[in-house]
CSV table of C-alpha atoms and ligand atoms in Angstrom, one decimal:
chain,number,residue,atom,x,y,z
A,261,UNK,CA,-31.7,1.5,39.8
A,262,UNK,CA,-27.9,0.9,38.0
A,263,UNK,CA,-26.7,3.3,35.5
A,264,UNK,CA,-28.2,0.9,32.9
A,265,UNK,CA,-31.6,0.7,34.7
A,266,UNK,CA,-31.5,5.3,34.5
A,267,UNK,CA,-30.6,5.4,30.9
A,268,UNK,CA,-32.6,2.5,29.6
A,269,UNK,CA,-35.9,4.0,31.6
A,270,UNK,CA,-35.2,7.8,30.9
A,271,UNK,CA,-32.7,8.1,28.0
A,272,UNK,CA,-33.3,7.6,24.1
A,273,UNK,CA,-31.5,4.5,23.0
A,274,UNK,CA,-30.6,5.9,19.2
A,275,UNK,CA,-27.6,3.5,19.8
A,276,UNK,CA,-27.0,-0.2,19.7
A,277,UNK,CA,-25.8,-0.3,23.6
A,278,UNK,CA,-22.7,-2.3,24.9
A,279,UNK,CA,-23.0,-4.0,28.3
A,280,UNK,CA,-21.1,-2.2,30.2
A,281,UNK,CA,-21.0,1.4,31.9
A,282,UNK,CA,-17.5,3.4,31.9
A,283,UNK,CA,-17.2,5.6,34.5
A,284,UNK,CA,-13.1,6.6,34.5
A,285,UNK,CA,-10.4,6.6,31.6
A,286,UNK,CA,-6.9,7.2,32.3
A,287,UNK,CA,-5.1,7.5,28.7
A,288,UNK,CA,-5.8,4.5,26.8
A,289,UNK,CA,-7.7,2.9,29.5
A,290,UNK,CA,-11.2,2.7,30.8
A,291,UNK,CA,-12.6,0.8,33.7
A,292,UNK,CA,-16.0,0.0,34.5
A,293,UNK,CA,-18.0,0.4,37.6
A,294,UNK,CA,-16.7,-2.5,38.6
A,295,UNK,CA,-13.4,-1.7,38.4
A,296,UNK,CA,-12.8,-4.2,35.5
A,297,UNK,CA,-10.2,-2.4,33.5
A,298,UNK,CA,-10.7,-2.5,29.5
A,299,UNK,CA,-7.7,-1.1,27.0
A,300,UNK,CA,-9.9,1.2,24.6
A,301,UNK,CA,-9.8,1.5,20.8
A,302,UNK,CA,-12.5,3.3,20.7
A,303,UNK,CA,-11.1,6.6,21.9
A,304,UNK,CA,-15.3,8.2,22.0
A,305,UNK,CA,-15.2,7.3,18.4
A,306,UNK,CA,-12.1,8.8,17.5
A,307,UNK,CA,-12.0,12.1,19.9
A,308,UNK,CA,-10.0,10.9,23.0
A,309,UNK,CA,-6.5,11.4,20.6
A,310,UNK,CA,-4.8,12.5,23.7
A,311,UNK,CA,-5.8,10.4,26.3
A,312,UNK,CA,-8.7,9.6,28.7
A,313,UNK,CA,-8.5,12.5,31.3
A,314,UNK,CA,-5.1,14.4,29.8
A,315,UNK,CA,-4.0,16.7,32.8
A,316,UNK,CA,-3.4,19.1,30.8
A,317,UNK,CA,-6.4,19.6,29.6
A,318,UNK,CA,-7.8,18.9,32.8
A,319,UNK,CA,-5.7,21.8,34.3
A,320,UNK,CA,-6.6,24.4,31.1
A,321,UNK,CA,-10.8,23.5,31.7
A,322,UNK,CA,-10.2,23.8,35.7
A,323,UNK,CA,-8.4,27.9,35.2
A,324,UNK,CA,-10.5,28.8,32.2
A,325,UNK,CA,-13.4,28.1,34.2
A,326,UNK,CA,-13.2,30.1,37.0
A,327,UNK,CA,-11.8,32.9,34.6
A,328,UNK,CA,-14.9,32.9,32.3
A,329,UNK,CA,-16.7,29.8,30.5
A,330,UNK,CA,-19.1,31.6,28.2
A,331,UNK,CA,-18.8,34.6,25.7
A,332,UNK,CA,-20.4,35.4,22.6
A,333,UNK,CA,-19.0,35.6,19.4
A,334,UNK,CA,-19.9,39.5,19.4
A,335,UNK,CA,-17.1,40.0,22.2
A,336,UNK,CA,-13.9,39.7,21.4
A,337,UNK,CA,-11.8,37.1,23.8
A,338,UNK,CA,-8.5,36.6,24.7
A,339,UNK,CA,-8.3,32.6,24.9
A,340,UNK,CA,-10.5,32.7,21.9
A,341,UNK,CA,-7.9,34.6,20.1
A,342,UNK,CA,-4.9,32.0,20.9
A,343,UNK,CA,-6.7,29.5,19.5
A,344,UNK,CA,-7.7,31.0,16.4
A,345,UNK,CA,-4.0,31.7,16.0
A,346,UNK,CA,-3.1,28.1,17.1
A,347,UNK,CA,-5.3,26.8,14.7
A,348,UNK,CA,-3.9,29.0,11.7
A,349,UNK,CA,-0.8,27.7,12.8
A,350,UNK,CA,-1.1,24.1,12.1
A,351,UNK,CA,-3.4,24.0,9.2
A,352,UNK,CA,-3.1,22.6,5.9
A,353,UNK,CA,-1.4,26.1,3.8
A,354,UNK,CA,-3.9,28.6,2.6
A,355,UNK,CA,-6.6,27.9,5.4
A,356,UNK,CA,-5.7,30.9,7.9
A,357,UNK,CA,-9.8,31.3,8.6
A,358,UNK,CA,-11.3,29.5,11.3
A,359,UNK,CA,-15.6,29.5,12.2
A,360,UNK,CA,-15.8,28.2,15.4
A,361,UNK,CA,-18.6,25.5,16.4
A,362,UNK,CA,-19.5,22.6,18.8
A,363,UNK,CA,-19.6,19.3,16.8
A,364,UNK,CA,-18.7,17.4,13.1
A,365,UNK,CA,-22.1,17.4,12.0
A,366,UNK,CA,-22.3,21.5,13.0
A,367,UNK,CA,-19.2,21.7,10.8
A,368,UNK,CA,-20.2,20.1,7.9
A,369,UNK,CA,-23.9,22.0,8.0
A,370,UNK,CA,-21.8,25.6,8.0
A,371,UNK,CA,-19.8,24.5,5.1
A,372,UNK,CA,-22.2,23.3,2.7
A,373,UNK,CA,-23.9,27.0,4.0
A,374,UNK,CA,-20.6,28.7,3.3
A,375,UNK,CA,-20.0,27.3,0.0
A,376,UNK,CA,-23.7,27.8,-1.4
A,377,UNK,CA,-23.1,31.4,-0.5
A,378,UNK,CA,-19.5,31.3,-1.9
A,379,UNK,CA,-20.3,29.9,-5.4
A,380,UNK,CA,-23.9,30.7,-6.1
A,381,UNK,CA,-24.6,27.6,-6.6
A,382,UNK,CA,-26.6,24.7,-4.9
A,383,UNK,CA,-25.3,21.3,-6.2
A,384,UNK,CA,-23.1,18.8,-4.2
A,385,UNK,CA,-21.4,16.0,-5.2
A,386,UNK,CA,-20.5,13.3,-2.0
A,387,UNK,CA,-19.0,9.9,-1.8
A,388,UNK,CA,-21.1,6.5,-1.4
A,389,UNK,CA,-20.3,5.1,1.9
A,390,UNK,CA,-19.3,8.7,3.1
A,391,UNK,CA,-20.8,10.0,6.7
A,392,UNK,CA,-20.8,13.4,7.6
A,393,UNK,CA,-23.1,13.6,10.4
A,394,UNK,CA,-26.8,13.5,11.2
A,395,UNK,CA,-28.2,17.3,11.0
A,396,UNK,CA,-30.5,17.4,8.1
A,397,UNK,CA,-27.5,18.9,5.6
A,398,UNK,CA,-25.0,16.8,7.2
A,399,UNK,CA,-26.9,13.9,6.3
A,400,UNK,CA,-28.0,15.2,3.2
A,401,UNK,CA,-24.4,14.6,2.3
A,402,UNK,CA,-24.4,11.2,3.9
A,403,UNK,CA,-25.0,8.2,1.9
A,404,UNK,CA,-26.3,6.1,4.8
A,405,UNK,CA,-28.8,6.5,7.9
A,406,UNK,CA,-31.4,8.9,5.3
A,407,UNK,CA,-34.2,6.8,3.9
A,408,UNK,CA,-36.1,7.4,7.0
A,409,UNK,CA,-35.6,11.0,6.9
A,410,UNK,CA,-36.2,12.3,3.3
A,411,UNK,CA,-37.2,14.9,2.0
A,412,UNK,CA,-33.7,16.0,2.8
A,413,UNK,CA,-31.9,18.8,0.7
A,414,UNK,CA,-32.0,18.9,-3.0
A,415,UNK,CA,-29.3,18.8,-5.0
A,416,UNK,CA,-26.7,16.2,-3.3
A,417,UNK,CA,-25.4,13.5,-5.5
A,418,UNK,CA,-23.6,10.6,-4.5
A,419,UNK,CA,-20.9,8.5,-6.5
A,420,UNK,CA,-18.2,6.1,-6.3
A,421,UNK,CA,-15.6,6.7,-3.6
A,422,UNK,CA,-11.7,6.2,-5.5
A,423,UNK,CA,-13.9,6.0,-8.8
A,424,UNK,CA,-12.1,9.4,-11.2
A,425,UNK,CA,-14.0,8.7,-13.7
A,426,UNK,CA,-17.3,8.5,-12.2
A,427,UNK,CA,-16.5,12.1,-10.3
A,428,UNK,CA,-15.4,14.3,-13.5
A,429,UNK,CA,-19.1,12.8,-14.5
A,430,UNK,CA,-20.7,14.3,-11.7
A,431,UNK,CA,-19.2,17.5,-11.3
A,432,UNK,CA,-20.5,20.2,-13.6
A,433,UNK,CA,-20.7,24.3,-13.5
A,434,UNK,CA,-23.5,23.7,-10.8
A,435,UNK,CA,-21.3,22.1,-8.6
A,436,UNK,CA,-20.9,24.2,-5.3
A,437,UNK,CA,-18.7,21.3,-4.1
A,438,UNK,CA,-17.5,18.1,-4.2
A,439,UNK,CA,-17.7,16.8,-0.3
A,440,UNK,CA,-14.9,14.2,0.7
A,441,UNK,CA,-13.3,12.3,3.7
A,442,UNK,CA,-9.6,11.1,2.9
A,443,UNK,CA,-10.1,8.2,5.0
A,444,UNK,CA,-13.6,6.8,5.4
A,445,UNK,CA,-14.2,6.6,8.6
A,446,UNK,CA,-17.8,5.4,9.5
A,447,UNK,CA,-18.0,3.7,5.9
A,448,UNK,CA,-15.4,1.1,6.6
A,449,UNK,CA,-11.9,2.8,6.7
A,450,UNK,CA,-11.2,3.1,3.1
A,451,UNK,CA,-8.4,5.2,2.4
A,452,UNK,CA,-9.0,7.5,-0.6
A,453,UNK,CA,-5.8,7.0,-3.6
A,454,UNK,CA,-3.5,10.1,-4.1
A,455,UNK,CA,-4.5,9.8,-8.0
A,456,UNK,CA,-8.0,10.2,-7.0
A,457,UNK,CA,-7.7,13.3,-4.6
A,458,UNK,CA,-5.3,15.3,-7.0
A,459,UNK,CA,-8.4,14.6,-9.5
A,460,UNK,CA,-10.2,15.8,-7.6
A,461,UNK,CA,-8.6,19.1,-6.3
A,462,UNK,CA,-7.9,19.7,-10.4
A,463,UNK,CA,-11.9,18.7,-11.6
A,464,UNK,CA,-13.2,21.5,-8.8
A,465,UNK,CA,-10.6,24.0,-10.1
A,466,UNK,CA,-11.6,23.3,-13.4
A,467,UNK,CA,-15.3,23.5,-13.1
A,468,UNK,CA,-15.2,26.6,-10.6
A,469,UNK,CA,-16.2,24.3,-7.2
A,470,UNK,CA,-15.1,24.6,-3.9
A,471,UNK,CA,-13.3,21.1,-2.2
A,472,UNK,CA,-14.9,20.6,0.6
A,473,UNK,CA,-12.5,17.6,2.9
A,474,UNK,CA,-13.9,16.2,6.3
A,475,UNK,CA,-11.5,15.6,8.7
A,476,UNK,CA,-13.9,15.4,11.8
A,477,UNK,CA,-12.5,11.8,11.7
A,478,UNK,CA,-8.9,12.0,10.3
A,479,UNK,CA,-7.7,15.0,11.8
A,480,UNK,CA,-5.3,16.1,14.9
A,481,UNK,CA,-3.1,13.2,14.2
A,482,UNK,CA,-5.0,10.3,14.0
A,483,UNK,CA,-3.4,9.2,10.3
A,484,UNK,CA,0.2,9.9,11.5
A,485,UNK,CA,0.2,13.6,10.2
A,486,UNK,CA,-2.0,16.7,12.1
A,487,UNK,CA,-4.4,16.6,9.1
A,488,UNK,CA,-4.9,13.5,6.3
A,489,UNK,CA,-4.5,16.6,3.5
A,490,UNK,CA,-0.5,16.4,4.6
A,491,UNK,CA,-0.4,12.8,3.3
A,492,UNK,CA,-1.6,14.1,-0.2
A,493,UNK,CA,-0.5,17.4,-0.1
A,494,UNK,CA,-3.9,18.5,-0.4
A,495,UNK,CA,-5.4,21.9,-0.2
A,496,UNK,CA,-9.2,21.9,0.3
A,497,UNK,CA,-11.5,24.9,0.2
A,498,UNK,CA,-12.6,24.0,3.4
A,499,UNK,CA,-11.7,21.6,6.1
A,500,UNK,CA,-14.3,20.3,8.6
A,501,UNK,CA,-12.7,20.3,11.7
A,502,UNK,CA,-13.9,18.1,15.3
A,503,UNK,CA,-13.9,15.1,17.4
A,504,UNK,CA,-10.1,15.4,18.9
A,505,UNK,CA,-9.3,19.1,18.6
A,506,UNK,CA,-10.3,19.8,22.3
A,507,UNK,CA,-9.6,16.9,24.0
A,508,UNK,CA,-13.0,15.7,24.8
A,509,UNK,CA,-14.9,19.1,25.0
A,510,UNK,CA,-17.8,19.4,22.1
A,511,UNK,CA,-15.9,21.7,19.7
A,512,UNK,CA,-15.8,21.8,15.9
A,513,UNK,CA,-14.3,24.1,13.5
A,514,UNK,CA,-14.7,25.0,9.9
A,515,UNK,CA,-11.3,26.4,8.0
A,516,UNK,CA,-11.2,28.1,4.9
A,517,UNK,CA,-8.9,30.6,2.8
A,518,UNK,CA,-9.7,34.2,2.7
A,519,UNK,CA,-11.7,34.6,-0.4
A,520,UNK,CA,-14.4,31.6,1.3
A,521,UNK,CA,-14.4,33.8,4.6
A,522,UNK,CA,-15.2,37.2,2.9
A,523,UNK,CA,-18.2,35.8,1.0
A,524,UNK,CA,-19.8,33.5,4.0
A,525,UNK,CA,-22.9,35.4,5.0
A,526,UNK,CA,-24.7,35.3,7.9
A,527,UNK,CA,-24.0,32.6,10.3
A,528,UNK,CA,-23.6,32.0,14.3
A,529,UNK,CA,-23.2,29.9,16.6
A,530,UNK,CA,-23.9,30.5,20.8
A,531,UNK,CA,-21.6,27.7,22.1
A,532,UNK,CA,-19.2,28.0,19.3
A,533,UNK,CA,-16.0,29.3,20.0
A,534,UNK,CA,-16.5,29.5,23.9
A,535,UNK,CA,-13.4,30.5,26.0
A,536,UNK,CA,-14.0,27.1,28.0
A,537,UNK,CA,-14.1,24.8,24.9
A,538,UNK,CA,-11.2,26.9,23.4
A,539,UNK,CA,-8.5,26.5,26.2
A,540,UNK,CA,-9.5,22.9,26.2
A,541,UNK,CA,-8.3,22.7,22.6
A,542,UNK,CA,-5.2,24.8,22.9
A,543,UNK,CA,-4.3,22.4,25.7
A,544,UNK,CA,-4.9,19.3,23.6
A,545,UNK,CA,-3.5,21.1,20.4
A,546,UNK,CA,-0.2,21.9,22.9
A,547,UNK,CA,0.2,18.7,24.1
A,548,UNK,CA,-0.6,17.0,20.0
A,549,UNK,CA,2.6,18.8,19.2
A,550,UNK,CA,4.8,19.0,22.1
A,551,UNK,CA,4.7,15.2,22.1
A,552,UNK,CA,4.6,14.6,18.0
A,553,UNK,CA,1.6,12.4,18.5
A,554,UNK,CA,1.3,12.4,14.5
A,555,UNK,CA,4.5,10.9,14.9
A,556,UNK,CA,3.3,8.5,17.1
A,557,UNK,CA,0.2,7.8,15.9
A,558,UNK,CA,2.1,6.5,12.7
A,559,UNK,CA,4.7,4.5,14.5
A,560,UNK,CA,2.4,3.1,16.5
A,561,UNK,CA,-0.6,2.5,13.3
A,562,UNK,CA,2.4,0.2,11.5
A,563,UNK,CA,3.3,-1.9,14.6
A,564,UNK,CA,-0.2,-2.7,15.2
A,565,UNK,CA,-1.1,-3.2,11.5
A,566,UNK,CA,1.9,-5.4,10.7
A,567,UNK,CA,0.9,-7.8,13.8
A,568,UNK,CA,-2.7,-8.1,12.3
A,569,UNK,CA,-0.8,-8.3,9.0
A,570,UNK,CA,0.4,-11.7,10.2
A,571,UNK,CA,-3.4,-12.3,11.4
A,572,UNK,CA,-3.8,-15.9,10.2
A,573,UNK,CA,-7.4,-15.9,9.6
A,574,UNK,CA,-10.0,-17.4,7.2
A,575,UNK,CA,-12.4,-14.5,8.7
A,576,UNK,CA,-10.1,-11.8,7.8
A,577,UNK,CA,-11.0,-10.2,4.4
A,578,UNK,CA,-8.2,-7.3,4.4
A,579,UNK,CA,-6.5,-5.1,7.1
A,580,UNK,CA,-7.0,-1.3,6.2
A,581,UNK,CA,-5.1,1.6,7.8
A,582,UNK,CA,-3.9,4.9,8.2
A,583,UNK,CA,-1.9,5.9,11.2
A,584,UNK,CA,-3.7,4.9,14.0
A,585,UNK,CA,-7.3,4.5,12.2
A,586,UNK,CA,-7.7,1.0,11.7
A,587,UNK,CA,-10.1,-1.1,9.6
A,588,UNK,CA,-10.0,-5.0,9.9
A,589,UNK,CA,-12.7,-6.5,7.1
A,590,UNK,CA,-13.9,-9.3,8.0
A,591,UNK,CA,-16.1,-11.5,5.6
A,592,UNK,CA,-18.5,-12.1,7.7
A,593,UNK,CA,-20.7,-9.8,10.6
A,594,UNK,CA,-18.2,-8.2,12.5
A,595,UNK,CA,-20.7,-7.5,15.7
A,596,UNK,CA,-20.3,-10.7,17.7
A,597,UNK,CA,-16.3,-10.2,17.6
A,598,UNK,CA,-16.9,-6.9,19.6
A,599,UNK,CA,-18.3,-8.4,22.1
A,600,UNK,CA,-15.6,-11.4,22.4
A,601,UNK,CA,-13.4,-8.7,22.4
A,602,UNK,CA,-14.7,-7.1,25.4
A,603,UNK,CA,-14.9,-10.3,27.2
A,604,UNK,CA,-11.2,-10.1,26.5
A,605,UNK,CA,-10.8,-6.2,27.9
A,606,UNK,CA,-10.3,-4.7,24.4
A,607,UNK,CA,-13.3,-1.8,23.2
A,608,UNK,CA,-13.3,-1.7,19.7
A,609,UNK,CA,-15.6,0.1,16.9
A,610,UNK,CA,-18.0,-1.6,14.0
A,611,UNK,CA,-17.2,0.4,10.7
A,612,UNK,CA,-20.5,-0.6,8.5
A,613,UNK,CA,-21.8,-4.2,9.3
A,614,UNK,CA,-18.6,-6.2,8.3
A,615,UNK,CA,-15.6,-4.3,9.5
A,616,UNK,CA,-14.0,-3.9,13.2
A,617,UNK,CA,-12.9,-0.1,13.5
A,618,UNK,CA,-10.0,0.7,16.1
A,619,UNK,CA,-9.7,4.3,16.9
A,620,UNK,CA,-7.1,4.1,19.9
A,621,UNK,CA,-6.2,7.2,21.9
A,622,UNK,CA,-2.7,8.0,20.4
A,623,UNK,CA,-1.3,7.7,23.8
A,624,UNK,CA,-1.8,3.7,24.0
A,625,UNK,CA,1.7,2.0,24.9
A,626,UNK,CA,3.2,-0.4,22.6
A,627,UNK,CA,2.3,-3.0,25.3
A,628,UNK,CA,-1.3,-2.1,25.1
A,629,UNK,CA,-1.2,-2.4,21.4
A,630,UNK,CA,0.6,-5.8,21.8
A,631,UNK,CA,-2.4,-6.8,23.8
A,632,UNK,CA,-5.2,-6.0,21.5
A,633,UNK,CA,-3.0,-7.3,18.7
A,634,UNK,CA,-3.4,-10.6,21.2
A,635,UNK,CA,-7.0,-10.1,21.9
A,636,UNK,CA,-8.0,-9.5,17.9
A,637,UNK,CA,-5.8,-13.4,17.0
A,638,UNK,CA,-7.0,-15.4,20.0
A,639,UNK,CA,-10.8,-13.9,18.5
A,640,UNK,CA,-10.3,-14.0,15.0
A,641,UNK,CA,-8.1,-16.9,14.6
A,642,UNK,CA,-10.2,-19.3,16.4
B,166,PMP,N1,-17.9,13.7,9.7
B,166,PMP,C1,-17.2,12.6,9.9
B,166,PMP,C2,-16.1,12.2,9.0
B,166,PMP,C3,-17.4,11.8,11.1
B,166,PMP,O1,-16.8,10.7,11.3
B,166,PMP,C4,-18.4,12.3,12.0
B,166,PMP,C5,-18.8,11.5,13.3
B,166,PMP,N2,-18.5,10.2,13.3
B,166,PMP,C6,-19.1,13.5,11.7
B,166,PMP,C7,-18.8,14.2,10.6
B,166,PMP,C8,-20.2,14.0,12.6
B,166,PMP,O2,-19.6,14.5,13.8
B,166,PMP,P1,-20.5,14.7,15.1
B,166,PMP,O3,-21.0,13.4,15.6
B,166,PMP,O4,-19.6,15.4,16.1
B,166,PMP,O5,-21.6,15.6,14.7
């Protein structure tokens, strides 16, 4: 049996599957077990931001582990310790605190845990076409993927994304907190308006609820800044941390101020925070800044958008982007284009039913970009 033959006969197929195994990436490219070589927007869904196989990282996984992989959050540890510091360092002021996990969704289930226990109260207020995750309280802040799954938590309420208005309805003195991404990732990439996020921050002050931002997508440089909040000037409560902070390795990471981290309760984690997982991210963290890849990541996000700004195409509803998260809306099913695309060597992302997502490593070259810019008009403008 292939590759295909194993997973199809002994794996779970939760996912709508491409035809075609990857078995090596080298920065922004992929090849297959063929050797075909593919240019990849898809970046593991927005967690390769340094590269396919970074040697930096590489090197920091190969010492750590045969220095020690595992530790539990009851020992102190000395790469553990860097990276707390790291972290401190480069996040959004005011959010020196970090609880260290192993994935988005883990992130988003600690804190809607951390700001029950914070506020006292039980009430959330999310965004339609927001995605959090799939845990049960991830997705109970998730407007899509939960019919199936109800009863899920009480107490989540979902409104307008951009809509002010709606929001100031929504959010009373039960609010524990309002839950937002600052660039909708999964739900289409809709980037949210700086009127509408300074409402926001001002509505929770007002009503005495925490501001909860998800940057499991958005963050480590994917919009052209290390975290989305820099764009807006944004201080959340807490900021949901994953996907590209360790380069590959499952790691996620909760932030908050001092007066959420004194009043968390209990909570743990086995995996989370392990020395392994941690030098991964100081590597990937390292390399984010000693190469300005926010810097890059923006350059690069306005040379690819203005090319499919020029995107002749009756198919083509709107281009949407942010950096290097890209959201070409199409007015039609955007499904069979992925697949033309891949004929074509480009690996690209669906964002909802309608929209092609392109989540490149931050790395790509200008050529590379040039190329899918190609790839998306010979497929598009048909
Ligand atoms: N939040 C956001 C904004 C995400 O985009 C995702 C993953 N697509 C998650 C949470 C869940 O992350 P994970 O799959 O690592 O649990």
């Amino acid at each position: 049996m292939n590759a295909r033959e194993f997973e199809q006969t002994y794996g779970f197929e939760v996912f709508p599957k491409r035809d075609v195994t990857v078995v090596r990436g080298e920065g922004a490219t992929l090849w297959d077990e063929y050797g075909k070589s593919y240019i990849d927007c898809t970046a593991g869904v927005g967690v390769a931001n340094i590269g396919h196989a970074n040697p930096q990282v590489a090197a920091a996984i190969a010492t750590q582990s045969r220095k020690l992989i595992t530790c539990p959050g009851v020992f102190y540890n000395d790469t553990r310790a860097r990276l707390l510091e790291k972290l401190a360092s480069v996040a959004p002021p005011g959010l020196q605190r970090a609880f260290l996990c192993n994935s988005g969704s883990e992130s988003v289930e600690a804190a809607i845990k951390f700001a029950r226990h914070t506020t006292g109260r039980s009430n959330f207020v999310c965004a339609m076409r927001g995605f959090h995750g799939r845990t049960l309280g991830a997705l109970s802040a998730t407007h899509k993927y939960r019919a199936e799954f109800e009863p899920l938590l009480d107490g989540f309420s979902f409104v307008p994304f951009n809509n002010g208005d709606k929001l100031v309805d929504a959010v009373s003195n039960d609010t524990a907190a309002v839950i937002l991404e600052l660039v909708q990732g999964e739900g289409g990439v809709r980037v949210a308006d700086e009127e509408y996020v300074t409402a926001a921050r001002q509505l929770c002050d007002r009503r005495g609820a925490l501001l909860i931002v998800d940057e499991v997508q958005t963050g480590f440089c994917r919009t052209g800044r290390m975290f989305a909040c820099e764009h807006f000037e944004l201080q959340p409560d807490i900021l949901c941390l994953a996907k590209g902070i360790a380069g590959g390795i499952p790691m996620g990471a909760v932030l908050c101020g001092e007066a959420v981290a004194a009043a968390v309760g209990m909570h743990g984690s086995t995996f989370g925070g392990n020395p392994l997982a941690c030098a991964a991210a100081l590597a990937a963290i390292d390399y984010m800044l000693e190469n300005d890849l926010a810097a890059q990541a923006a350059h690069k996000g306005e040379h690819l958008a203005n090319r499919l700004q020029q995107l002749r195409s009756d198919k083509v509803r709107e281009v949407r982007h942010l950096g290097l998260m890209i959201g070409i809306e199409l007015k039609g099913k955007a499904q069979p284009y992925l697949t033309d695309l891949m004929e074509r060597g480009v690996l690209a992302l669906l964002a909802g039913s309608t929209v092609i997502r392109l989540l490149p490593p931050l790395v790509i070259s200008l050529e590379q970009l040039d190329a899918v810019a190609d790839a998306l008009v010979d497929v598009l403008g048909r």
